[in-house]
XYZ file of N, CA and C in Angstrom:
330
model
N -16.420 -12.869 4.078
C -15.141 -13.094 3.466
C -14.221 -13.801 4.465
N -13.341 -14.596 3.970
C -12.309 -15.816 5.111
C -11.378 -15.702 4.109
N -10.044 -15.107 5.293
C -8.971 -15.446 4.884
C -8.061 -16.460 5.318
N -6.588 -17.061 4.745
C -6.538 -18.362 5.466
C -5.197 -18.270 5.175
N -4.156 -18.379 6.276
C -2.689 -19.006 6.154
C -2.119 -20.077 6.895
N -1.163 -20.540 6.204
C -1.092 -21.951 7.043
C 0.914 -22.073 7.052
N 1.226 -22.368 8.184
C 2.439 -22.333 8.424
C 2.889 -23.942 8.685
N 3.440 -24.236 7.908
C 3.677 -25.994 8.016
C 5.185 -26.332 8.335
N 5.469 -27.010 8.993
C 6.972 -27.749 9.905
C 7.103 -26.836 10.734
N 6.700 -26.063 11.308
C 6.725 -25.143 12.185
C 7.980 -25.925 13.345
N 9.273 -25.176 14.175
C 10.021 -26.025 14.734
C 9.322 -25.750 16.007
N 8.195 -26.126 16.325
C 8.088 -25.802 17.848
C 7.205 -26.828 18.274
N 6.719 -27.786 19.267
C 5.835 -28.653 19.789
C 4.389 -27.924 19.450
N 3.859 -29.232 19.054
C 2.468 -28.444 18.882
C 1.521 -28.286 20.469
N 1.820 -28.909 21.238
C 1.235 -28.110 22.641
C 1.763 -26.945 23.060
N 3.284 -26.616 22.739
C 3.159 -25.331 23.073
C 2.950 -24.089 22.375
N 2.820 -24.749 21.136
C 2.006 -23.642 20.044
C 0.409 -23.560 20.531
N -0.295 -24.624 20.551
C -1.691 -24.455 21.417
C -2.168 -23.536 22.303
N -1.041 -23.589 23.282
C -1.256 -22.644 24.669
C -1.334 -21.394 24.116
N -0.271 -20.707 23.140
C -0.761 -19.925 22.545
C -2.116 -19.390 21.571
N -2.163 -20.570 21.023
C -3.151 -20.229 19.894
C -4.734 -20.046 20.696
N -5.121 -21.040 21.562
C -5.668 -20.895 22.566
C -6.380 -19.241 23.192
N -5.361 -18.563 23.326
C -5.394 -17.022 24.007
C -5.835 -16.710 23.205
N -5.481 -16.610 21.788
C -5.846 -15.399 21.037
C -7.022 -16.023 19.819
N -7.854 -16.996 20.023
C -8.919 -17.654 19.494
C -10.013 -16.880 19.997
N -10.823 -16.087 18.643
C -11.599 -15.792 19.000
C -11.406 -13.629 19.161
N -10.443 -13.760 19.250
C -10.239 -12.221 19.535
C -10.152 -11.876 18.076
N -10.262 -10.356 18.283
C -10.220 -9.030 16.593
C -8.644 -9.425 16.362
N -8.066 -9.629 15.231
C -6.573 -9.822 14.823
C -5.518 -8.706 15.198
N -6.392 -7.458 15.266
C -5.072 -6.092 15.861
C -5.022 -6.581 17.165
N -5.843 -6.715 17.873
C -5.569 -7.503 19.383
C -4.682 -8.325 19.044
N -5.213 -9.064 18.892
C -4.315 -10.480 19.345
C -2.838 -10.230 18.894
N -2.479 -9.162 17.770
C -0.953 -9.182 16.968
C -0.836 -8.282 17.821
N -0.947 -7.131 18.774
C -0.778 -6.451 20.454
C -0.234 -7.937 21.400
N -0.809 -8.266 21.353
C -1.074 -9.140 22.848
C -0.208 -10.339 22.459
N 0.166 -11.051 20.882
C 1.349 -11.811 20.760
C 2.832 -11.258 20.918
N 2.675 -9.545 20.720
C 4.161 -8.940 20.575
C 4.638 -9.448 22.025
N 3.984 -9.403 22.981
C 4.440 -9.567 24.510
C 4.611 -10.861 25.083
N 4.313 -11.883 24.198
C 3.979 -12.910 25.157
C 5.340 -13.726 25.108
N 5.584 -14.057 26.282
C 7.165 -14.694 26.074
C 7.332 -15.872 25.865
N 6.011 -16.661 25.476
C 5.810 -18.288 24.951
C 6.748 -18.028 23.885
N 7.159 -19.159 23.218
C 8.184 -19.539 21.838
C 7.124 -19.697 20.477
N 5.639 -20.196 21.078
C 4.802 -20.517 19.997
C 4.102 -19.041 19.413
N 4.347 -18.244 20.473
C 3.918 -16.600 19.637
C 4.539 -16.029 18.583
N 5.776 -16.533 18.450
C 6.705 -16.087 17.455
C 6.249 -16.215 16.385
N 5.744 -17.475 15.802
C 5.467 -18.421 14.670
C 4.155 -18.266 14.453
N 3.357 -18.102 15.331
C 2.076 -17.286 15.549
C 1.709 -15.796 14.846
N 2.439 -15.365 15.368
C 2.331 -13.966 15.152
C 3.021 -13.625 13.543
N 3.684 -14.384 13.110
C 4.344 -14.376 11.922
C 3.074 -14.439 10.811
N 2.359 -15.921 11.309
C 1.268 -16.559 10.341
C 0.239 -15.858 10.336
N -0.045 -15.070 11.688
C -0.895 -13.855 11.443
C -1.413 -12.890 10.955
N -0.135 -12.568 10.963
C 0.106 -11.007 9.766
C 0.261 -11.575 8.193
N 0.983 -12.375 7.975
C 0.281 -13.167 6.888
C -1.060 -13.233 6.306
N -1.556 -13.736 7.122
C -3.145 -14.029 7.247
C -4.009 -12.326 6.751
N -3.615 -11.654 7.858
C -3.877 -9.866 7.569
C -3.514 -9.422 6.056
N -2.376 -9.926 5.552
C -2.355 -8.930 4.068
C -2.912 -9.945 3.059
N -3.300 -11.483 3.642
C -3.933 -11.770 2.586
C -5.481 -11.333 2.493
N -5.809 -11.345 3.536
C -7.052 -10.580 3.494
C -7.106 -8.909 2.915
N -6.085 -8.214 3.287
C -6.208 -6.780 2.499
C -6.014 -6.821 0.463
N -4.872 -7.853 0.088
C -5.586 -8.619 -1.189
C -6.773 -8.894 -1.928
N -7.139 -9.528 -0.868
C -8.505 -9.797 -1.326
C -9.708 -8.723 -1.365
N -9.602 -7.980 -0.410
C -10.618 -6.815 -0.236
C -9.749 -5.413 -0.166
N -9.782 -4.395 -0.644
C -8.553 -3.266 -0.263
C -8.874 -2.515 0.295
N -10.663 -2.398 0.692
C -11.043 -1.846 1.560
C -11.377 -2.150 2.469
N -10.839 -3.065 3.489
C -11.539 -3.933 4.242
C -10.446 -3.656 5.430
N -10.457 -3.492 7.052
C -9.595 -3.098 7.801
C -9.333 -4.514 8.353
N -8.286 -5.110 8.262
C -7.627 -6.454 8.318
C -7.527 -6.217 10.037
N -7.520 -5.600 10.699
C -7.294 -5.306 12.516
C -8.476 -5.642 12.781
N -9.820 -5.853 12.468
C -10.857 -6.094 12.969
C -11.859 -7.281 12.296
N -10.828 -8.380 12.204
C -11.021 -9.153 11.596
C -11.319 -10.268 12.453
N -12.051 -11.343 12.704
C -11.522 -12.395 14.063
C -11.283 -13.380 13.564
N -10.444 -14.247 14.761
C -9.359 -15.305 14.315
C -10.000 -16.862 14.443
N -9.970 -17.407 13.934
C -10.184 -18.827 14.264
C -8.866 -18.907 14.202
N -7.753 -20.480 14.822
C -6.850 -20.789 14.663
C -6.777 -22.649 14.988
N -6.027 -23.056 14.480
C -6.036 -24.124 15.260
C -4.494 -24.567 15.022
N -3.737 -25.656 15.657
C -2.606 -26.421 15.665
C -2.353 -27.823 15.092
N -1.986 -28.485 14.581
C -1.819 -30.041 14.335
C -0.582 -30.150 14.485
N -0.445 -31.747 14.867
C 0.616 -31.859 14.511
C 1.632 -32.767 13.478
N 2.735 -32.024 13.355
C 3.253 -32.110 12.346
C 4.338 -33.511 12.087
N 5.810 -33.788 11.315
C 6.040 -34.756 11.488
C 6.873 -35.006 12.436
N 7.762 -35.692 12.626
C 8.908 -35.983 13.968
C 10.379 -36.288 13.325
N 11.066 -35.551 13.319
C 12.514 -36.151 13.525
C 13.360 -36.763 14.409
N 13.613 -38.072 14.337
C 14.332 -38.592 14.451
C 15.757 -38.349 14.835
N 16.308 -38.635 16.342
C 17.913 -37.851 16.493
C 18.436 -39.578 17.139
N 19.541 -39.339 17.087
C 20.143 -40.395 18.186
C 20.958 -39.556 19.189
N 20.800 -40.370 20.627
C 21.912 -38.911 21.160
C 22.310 -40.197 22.435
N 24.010 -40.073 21.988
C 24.607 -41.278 22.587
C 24.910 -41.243 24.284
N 24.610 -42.511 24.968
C 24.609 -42.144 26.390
C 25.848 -43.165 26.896
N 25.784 -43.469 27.585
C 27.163 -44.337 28.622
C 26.713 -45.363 28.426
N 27.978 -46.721 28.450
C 28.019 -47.836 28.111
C 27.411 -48.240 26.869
N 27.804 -47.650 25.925
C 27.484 -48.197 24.551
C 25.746 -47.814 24.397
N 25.161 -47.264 24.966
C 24.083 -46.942 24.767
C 23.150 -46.200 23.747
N 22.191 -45.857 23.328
C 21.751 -45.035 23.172
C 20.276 -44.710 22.977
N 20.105 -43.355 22.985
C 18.281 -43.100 23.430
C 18.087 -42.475 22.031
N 16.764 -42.364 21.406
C 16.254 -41.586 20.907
C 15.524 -40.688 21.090
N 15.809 -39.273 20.390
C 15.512 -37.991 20.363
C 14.434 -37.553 19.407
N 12.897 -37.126 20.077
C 12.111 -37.282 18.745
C 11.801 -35.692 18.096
N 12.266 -35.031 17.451
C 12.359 -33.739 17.960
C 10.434 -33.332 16.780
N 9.565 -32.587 17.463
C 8.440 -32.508 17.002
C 8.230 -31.130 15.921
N 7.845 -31.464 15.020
C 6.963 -29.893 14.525
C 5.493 -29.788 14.467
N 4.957 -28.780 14.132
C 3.531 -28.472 13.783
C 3.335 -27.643 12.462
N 2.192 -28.021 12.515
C 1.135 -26.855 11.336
C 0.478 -25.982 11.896
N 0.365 -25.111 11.870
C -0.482 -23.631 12.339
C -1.333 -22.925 11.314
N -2.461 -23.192 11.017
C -3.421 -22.612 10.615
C -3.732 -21.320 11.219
N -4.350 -20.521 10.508
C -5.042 -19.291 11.254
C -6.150 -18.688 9.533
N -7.246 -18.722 10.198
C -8.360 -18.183 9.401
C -9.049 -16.879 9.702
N -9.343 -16.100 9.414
C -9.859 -14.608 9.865
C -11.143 -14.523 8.983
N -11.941 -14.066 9.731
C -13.577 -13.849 8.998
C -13.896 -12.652 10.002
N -15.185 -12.686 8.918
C -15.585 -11.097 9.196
C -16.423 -10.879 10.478
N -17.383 -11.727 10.631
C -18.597 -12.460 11.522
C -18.203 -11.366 13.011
């Protein structure tokens, strides 16, 4: 059985959602939702959100099935870019590309 949530515009760079997703690839899902409560990256937040997600869609689907001992595939993409202007000296100006991502996370039984 595979369960599957997907978190899309996510406001965070998708490398530093990676670094996270990274750690907890591969681990039982009660781990890894332990081990995201602590982590002081920004991409655990959004992580850990899509996670537990992921967990009650799987208890849905099966009602007997213990969603904590589930393991994670995950992966990151990335998402689209906004566009800022942000004005500098002498009539100048730079652009600001500000990034999001998609965050997948799949849980199987295996």
């Amino acid at each position: 059985m595979e369960s599957k949530a997907i978190l899309k515009y996510a406001k965070c760079t998708p490398r530093k959602a990676r670094r996270v997703a990274d750690l907890i690839r591969g681990k039982k899902a009660g781990d890894a939702l332990l081990s995201l409560k602590f982590m002081p990256y920004r991409g655990a937040r959004f992580i850990e959100k899509i996670l537990k997600s992921a967990m009650h869609n799987a208890e849905q689907k099966n009602n007997n099935i213990d969603s904590g001992d589930l393991l994670i595939k995950t992966f990151v993409d990335e998402g689209s870019r906004m566009k800022r202007v942000e004005q500098r000296s002498m009539g100048r100006a730079n652009m600001i590309k500000k990034k999001s991502c998609h965050i997948t996370v799949i849980l199987t039984e295996e």
